[in-house]
Coordinates of C-alpha atoms and ligand atoms in Angstrom, one line a residue:
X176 CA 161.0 195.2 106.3
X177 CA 164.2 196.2 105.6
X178 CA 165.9 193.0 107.4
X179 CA 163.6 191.0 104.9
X180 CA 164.7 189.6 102.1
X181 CA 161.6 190.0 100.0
X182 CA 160.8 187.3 96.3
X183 CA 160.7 189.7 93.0
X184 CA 157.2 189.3 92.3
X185 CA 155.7 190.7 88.7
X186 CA 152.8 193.5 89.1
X187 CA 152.3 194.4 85.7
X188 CA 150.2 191.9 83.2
X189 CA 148.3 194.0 80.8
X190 CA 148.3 194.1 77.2
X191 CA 146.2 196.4 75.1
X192 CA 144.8 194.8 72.4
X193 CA 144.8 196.7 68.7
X194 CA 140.9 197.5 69.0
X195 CA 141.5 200.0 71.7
X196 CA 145.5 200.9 70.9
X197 CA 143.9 202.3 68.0
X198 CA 141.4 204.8 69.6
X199 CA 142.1 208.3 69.5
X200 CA 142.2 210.3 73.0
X201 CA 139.0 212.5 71.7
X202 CA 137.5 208.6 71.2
X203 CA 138.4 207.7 74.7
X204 CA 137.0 210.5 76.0
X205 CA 133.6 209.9 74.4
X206 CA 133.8 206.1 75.3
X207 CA 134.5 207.2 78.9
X208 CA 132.0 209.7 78.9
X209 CA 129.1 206.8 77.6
X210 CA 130.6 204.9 80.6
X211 CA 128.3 207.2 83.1
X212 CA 130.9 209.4 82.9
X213 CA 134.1 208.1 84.2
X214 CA 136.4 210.6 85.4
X215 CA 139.9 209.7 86.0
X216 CA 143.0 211.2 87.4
X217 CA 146.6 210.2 87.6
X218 CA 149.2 209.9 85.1
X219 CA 149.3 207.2 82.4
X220 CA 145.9 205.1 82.9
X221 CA 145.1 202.6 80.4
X222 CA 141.8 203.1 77.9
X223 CA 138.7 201.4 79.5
X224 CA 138.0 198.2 78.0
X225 CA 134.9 197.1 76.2
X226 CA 134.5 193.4 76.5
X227 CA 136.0 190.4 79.3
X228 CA 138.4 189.0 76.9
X229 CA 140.1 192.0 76.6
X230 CA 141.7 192.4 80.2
X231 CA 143.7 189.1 79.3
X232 CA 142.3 186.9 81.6
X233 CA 141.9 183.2 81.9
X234 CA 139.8 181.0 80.0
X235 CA 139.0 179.5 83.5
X236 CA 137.6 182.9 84.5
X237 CA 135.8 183.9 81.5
X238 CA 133.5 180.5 81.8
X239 CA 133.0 181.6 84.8
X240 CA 132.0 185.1 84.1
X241 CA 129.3 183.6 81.7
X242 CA 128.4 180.7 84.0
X243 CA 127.3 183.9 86.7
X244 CA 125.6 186.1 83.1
X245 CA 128.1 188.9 83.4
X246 CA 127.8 189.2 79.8
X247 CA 130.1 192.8 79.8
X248 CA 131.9 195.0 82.1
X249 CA 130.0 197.7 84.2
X250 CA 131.6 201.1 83.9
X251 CA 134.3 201.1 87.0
X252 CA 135.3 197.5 86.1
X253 CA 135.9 198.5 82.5
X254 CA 138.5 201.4 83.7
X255 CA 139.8 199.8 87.3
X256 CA 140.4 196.3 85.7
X257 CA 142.9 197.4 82.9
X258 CA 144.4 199.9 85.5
X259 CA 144.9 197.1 88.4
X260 CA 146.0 194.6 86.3
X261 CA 149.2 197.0 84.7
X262 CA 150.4 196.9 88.1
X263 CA 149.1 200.6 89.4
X264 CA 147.6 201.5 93.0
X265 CA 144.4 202.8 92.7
X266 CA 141.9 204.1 94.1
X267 CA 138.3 203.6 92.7
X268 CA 134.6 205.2 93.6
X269 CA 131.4 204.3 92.5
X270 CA 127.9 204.4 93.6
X271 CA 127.0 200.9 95.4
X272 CA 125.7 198.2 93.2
X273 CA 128.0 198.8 90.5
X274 CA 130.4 196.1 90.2
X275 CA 133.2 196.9 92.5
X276 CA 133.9 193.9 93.9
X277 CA 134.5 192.3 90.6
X278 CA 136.6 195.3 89.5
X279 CA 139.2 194.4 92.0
X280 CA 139.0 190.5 92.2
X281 CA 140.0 189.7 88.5
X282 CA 143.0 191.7 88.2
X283 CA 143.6 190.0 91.6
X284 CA 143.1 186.0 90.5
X285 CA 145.8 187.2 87.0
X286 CA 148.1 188.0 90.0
X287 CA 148.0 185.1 92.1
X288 CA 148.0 183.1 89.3
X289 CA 151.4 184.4 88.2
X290 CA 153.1 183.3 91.7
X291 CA 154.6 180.1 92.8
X292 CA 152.5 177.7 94.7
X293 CA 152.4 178.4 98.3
X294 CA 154.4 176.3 100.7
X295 CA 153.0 175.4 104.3
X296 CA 152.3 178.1 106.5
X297 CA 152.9 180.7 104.0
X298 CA 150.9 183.5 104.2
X299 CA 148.2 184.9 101.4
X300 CA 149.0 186.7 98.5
X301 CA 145.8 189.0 98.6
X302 CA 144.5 190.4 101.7
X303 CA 141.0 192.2 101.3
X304 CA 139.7 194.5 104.4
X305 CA 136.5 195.5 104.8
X306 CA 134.7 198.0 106.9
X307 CA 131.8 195.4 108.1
X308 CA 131.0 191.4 108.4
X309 CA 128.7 191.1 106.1
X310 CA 130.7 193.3 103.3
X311 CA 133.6 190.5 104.1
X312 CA 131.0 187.6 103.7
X313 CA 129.4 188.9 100.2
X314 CA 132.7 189.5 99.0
X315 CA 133.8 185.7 100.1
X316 CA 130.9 184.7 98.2
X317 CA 131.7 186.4 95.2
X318 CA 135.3 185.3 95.5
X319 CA 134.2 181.9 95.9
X320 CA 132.3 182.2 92.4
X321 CA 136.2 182.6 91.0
X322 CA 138.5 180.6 93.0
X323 CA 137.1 177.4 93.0
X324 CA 137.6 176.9 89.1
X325 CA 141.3 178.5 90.0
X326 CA 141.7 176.1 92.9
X327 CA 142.7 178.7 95.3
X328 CA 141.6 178.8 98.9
X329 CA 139.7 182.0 100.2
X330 CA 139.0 182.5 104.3
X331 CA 136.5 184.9 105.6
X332 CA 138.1 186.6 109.1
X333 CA 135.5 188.8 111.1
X334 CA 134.9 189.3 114.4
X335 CA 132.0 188.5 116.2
X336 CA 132.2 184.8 116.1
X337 CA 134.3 181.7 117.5
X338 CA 137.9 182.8 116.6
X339 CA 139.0 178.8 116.8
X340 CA 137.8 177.9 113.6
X341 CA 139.0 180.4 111.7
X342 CA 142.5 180.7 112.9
X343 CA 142.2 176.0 111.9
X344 CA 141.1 177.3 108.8
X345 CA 144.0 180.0 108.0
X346 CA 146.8 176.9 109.3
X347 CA 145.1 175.1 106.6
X348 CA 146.7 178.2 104.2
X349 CA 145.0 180.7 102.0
X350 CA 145.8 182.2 98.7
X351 CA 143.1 184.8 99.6
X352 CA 142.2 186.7 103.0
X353 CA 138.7 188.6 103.4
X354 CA 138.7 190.7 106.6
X355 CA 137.7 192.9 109.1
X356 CA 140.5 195.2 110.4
X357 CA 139.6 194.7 114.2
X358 CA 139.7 190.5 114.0
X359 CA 143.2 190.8 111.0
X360 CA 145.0 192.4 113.7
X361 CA 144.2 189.5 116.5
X362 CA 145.0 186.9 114.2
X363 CA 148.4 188.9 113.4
X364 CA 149.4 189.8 116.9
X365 CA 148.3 187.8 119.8
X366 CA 148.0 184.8 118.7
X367 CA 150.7 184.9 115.7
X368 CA 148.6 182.8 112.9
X369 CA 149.1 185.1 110.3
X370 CA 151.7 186.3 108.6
X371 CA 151.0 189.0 105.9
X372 CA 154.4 190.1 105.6
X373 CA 154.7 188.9 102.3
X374 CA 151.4 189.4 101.2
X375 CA 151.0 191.1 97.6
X376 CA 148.1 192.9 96.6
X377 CA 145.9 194.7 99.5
X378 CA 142.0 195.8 98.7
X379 CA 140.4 197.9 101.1
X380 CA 137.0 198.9 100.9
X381 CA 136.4 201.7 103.2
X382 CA 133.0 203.6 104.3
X383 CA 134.1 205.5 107.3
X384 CA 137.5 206.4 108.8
X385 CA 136.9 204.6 112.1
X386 CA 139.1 202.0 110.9
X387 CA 141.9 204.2 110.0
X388 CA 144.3 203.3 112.4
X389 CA 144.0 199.5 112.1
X390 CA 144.2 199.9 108.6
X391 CA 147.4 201.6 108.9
X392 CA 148.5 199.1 111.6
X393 CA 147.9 196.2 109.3
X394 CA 149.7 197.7 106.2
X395 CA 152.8 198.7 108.5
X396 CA 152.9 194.6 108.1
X397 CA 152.8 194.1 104.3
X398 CA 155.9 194.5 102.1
X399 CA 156.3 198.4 100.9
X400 CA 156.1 197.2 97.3
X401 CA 152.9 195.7 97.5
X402 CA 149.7 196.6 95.1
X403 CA 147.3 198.6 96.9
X404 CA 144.2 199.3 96.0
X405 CA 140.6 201.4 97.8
X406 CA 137.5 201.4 96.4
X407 CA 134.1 203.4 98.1
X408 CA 131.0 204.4 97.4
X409 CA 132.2 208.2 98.3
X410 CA 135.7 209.3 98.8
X411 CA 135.0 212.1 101.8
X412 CA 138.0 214.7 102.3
X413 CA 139.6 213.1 105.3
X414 CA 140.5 210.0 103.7
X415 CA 142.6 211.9 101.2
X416 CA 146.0 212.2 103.5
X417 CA 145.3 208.6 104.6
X418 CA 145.5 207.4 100.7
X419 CA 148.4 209.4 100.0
X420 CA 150.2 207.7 102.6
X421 CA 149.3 203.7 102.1
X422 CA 148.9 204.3 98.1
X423 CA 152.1 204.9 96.1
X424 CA 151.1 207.1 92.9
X425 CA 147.8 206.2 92.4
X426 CA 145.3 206.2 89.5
X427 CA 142.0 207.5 90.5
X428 CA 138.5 206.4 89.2
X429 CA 135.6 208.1 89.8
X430 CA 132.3 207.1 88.1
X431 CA 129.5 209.3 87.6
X432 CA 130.8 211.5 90.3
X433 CA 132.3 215.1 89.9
X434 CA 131.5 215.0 86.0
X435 CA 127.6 215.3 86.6
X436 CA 125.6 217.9 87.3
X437 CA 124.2 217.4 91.0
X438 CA 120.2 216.7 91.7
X439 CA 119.8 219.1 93.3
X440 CA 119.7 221.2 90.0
X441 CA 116.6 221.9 88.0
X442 CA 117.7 221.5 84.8
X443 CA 115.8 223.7 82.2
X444 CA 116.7 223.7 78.1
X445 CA 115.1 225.7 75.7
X446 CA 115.2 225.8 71.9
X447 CA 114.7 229.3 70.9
X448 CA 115.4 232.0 68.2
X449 CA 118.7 234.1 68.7
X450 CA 116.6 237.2 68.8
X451 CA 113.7 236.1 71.5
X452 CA 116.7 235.3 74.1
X453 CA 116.8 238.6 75.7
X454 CA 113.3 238.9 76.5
X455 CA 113.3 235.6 77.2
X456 CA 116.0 236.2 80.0
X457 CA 114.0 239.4 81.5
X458 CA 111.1 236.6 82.3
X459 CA 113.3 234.6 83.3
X460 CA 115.0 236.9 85.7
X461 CA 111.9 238.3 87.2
X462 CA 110.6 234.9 88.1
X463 CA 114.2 234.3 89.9
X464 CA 116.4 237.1 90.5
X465 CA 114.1 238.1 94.0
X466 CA 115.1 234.5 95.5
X467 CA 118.9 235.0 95.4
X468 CA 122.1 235.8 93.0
X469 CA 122.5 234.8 89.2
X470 CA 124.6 234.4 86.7
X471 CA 124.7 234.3 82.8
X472 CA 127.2 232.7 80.9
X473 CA 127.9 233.9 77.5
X474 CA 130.6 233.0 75.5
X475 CA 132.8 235.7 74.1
X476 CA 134.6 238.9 76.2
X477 CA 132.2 240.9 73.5
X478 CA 128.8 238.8 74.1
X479 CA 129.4 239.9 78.3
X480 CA 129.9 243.9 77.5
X481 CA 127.0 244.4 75.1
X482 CA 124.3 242.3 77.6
X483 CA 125.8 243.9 80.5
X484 CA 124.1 247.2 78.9
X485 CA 121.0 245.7 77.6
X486 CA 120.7 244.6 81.0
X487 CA 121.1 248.0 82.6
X488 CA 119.0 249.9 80.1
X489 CA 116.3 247.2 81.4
X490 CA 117.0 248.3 84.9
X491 CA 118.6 245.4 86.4
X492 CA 122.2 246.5 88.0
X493 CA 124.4 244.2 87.1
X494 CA 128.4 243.5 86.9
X495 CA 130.4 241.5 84.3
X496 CA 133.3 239.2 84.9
X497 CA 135.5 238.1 82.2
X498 CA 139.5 237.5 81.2
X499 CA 139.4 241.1 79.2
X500 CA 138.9 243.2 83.0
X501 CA 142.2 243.3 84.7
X502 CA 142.6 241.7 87.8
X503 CA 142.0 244.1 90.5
X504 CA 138.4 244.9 89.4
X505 CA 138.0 240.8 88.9
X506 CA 138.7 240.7 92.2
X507 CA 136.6 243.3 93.5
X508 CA 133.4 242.1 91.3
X509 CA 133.8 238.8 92.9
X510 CA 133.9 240.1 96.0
X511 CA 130.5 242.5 95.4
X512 CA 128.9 239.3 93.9
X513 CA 130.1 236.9 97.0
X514 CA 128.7 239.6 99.9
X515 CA 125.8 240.3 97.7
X516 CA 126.2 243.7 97.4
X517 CA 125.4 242.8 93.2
X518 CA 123.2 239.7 92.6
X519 CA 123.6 239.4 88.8
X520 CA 126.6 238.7 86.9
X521 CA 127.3 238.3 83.4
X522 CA 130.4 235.7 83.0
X523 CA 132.3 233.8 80.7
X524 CA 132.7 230.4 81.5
X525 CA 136.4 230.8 82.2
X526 CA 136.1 233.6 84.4
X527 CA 133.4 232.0 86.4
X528 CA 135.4 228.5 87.1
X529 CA 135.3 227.2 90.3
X530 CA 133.5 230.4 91.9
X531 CA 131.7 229.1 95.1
X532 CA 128.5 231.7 96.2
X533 CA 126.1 230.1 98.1
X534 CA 123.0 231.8 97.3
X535 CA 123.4 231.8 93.5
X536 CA 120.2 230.5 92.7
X537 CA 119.8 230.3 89.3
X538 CA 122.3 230.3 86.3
X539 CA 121.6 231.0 82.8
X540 CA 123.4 229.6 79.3
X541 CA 122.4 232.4 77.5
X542 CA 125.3 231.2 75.0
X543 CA 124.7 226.8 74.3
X544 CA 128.1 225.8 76.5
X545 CA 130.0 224.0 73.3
X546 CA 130.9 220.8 75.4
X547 CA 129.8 218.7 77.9
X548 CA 132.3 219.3 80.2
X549 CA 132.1 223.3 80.0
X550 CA 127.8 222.6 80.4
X551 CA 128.5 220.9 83.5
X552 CA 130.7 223.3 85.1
X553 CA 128.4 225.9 84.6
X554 CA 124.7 224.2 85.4
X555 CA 127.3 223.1 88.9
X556 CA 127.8 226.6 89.8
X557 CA 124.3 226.5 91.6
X558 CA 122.5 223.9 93.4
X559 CA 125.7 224.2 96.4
X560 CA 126.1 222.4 99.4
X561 CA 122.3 221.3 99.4
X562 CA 120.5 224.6 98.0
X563 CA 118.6 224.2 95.4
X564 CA 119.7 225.6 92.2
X565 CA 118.3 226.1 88.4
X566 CA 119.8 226.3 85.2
X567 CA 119.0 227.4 81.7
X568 CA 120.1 227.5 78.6
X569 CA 119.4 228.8 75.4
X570 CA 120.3 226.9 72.3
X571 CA 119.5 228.3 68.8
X572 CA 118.9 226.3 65.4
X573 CA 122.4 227.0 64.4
X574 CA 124.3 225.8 67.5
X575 CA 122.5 222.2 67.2
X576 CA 125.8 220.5 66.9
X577 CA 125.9 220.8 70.6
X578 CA 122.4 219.1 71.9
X579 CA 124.2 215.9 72.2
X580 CA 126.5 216.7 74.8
X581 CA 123.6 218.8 76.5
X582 CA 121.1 215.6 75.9
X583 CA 124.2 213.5 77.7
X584 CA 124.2 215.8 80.8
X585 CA 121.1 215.8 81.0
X586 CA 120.1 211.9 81.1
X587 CA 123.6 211.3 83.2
X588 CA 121.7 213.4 86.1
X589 CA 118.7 211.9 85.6
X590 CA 117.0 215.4 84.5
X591 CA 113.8 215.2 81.5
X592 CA 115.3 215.8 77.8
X593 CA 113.1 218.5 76.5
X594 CA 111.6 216.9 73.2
X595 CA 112.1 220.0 71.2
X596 CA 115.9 219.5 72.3
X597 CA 115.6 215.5 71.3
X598 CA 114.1 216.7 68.0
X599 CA 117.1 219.6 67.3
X600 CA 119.6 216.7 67.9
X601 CA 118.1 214.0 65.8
X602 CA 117.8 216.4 62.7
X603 CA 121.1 217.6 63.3
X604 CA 121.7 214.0 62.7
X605 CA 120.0 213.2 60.0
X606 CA 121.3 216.1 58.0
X607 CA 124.9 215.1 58.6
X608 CA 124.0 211.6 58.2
X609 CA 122.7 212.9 54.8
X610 CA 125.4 215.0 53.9
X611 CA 127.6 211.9 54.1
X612 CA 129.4 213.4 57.3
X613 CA 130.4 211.6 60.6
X614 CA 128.6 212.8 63.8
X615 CA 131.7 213.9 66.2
X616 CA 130.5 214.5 69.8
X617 CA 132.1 217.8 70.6
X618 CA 133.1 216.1 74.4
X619 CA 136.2 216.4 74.0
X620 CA 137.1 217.3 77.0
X621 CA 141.0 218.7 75.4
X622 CA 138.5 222.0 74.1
X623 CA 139.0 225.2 75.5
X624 CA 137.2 226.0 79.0
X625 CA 138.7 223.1 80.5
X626 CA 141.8 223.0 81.5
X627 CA 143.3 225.6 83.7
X628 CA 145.9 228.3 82.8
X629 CA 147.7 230.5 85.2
X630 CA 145.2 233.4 84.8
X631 CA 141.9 231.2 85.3
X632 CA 143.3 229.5 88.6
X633 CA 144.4 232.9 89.7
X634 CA 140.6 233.6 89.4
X635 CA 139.2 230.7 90.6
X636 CA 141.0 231.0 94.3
Ligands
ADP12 P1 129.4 197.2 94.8 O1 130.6 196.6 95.5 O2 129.9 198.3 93.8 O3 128.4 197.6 95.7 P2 129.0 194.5 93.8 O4 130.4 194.3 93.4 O5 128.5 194.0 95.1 O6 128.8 196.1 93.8 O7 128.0 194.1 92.6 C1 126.7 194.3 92.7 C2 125.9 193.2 92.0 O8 126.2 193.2 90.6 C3 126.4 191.8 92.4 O9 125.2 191.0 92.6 C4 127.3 191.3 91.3 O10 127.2 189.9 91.2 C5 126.6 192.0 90.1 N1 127.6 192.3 89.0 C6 128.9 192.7 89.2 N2 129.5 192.9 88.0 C7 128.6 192.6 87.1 C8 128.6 192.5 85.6 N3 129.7 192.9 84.9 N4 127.5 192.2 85.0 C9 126.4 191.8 85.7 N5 126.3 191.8 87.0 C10 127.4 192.2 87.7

């Protein structure tokens, strides 16, 4: 690369518009969170946007968007598309079906679009790899929908089939390359038809690691400072040093991913009075504690000392964890509650982050988690590495102000919404609505119990 003299090329086209410059991050983190829960990481990622005409694209493309009926973004191509199109690698995961194809191929056409014409025998601009044939020949299809209207050619290169007639339909030149890894790196070496040297913006779409090393072998040919972008269904361990390698500061996307709480969690909510939650809990424990280890959150240093006796005086032996017990009994408690030599735990949430123990079986709120985010966490303690897990939580008159998140967590894992829960929210509601008040959901997720501080990493690890 270095003995190449490589055209400045521009990465970065997008312009907020007003309607979302104007949202506040508590707004964007609601908005985000009504997007099935989009969870990004990454410095300096652009709010998702609402509506088409908002990632600044062409008027070509937007007929074209409503000639196909996609009347509005899904949830990844509201978040990758303004991302993308400022210029940033990324890489993007979401379930199959929603929308990724598109996510990548608009900001794509807005970059080709800025570049000169090709001249003969120049190579693409965009090179998209895929993991299978027929992955490359829906995405050529759905290209197709696009580039017509733009007048730019797209070729579909996969093995399996007569080389000749691709390799006559690459001399013909292409804006746009669809491949397979295995057949890109025939066409590149052997038989010297393709050229990606100077090749812009790379997609790859990856479902296993098999490919790994053509991957790498191909990208070894495309300028350093191209756009580089991977989107999956799942984004397993081992592709993680891969990424970091091809991907220079990327901005990650993950919908409806690590921000849920996992199926494999019965999710239980009960509306109850303050003082019927402790014999509600001793039912509750007796139905569950035999099957394996528990824990109950409650909120306050306090709240965990004065069950922890109520809970002995009842006979159950229990521990409590919390940021008030110095570190060497933390680390001791944990320990008795990991070998099971304790099976119930009383916990603030912040103590109990990130805690792994397999057979917890069952995890109780007996203080409503305030936010979303902190509910989450706590329901995701159980329900590990494909036990099956349960979680309840108790949530008083007074603490109605929280249903919504609870309500939110509860329909984004597909769980049952208690009606008595449904009926807390909507009077909550009504009464604020009444009151002349605005209805903030508390999802912020800048509230306390989410972000780490020295001390709660310290006990996490
Ligand atoms: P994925 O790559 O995530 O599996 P696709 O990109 O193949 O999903 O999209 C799945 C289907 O949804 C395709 O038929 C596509 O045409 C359609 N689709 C994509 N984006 C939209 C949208 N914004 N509105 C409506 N349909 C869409």
């Amino acid at each position: 690369h270095q003995k190449i003299e490589y055209e400045p090329y521009r990465k970065d086209f997008y312009v907020e518009v007003p309607e979302l410059a104007k949202m506040s991050p508590e707004e964007v983190n609601v908005h985000r969170l009504d997007l099935e829960g989009i969870a990004v990481k990454g410095k300096g990622c652009p709010k998702p946007i609402k509506s088409w005409v908002q990632c600044g694209t062409s008027m070509k493309i937007l007929s074209a968007l409503k000639r196909h009926s996609y009347e509005k973004p899904t949830p990844i191509q509201a978040q990758a598309i303004p991302a993308i199109m400022s210029g940033r690698d990324l890489i993007g995961i979401a379930k199959t079906g929603s929308g990724k194809t598109i996510a990548f191929l608009l900001p794509m056409y807005r970059h080709i679009m800025d570049q000169r014409p090709l001249e003969e025998a120049e190579g693409p601009i965009a090179v998209i790899m895929t993991p299978t044939r027929e992955l490359a020949l829906q995405i050529t299809k759905e290209c197709k929908k696009f580039s017509k209207p733009l007048n730019l050619r797209v070729v579909c290169v996969y093995g399996g089939t007569g080389i000749s007639e691709q390799i006559a339909e690459l001399k013909r030149g292409a804006e746009i390359i669809v491949c397979t890894p295995g057949r890109m790196i025939d066409m590149l070496g052997a038989n010297s038809v393709l050229d990606v040297a100077s090749s812009l913006l790379l997609y790859w779409l990856f479902s296993d690691i098999l490919h790994r090393f053509l991957v790498m072998r191909i990208m070894d040919n495309v300028r350093p400072d191209r756009q580089t972008v991977m989107f999956s269904a799942t984004f397993p361990r081992a592709m993680e040093a891969l990424a970091r390698r091809i991907l220079s500061k990327p901005i990650e996307v993950q919908v409806g991913g690590r921000s849920v709480v996992c199926s494999d969690v019965e999710q239980h909510v009960l509306v109850i009075e303050e003082d019927q939650k402790f014999l509600k809990l001793l039912e509750i424990l007796g139905h569950y504690q035999e099957k394996g280890s528990v824990i109950i959150f409650v909120d306050k240093q306090e709240h965990a000392d004065g069950l922890l006796k109520d809970l002995m005086k009842a006979s159950y032996p229990c521990m409590s964890l919390h940021g008030g017990i110095d570190q060497y009994d933390r680390d001791s408690v944990i320990n008795d509650f990991k070998n099971g030599a304790c099976r119930l735990m009383v916990a603030t949430s912040v103590a109990a982050r990130g805690l792994d123990i397999k057979q917890l079986i069952l995890v109780v709120n007996y203080n409503c988690p305030n936010h979303y985010e902190d509910y989450v966490h706590r329901a995701g303690r159980t329900g590990r590495a494909g036990n099956k897990g349960f979680a309840y939580t108790f949530i008083t008159d007074e603490q109605a102000r929280y249903a919504g998140d609870i309500i939110k967590a509860l329909e984004l894992s597909g769980s049952p919404v208690p009606k008595e829960l449904e009926q807390l929210w909507l009077s909550f509601k009504n009464q604020r609505q009444a009151e002349g008040k605005s209805i903030k959901s508390s999802s912020g997720f800048s509230g306390k119990g989410f972000k780490f501080d020295e001390t709660e990493h310290a006990l996490a690890n």
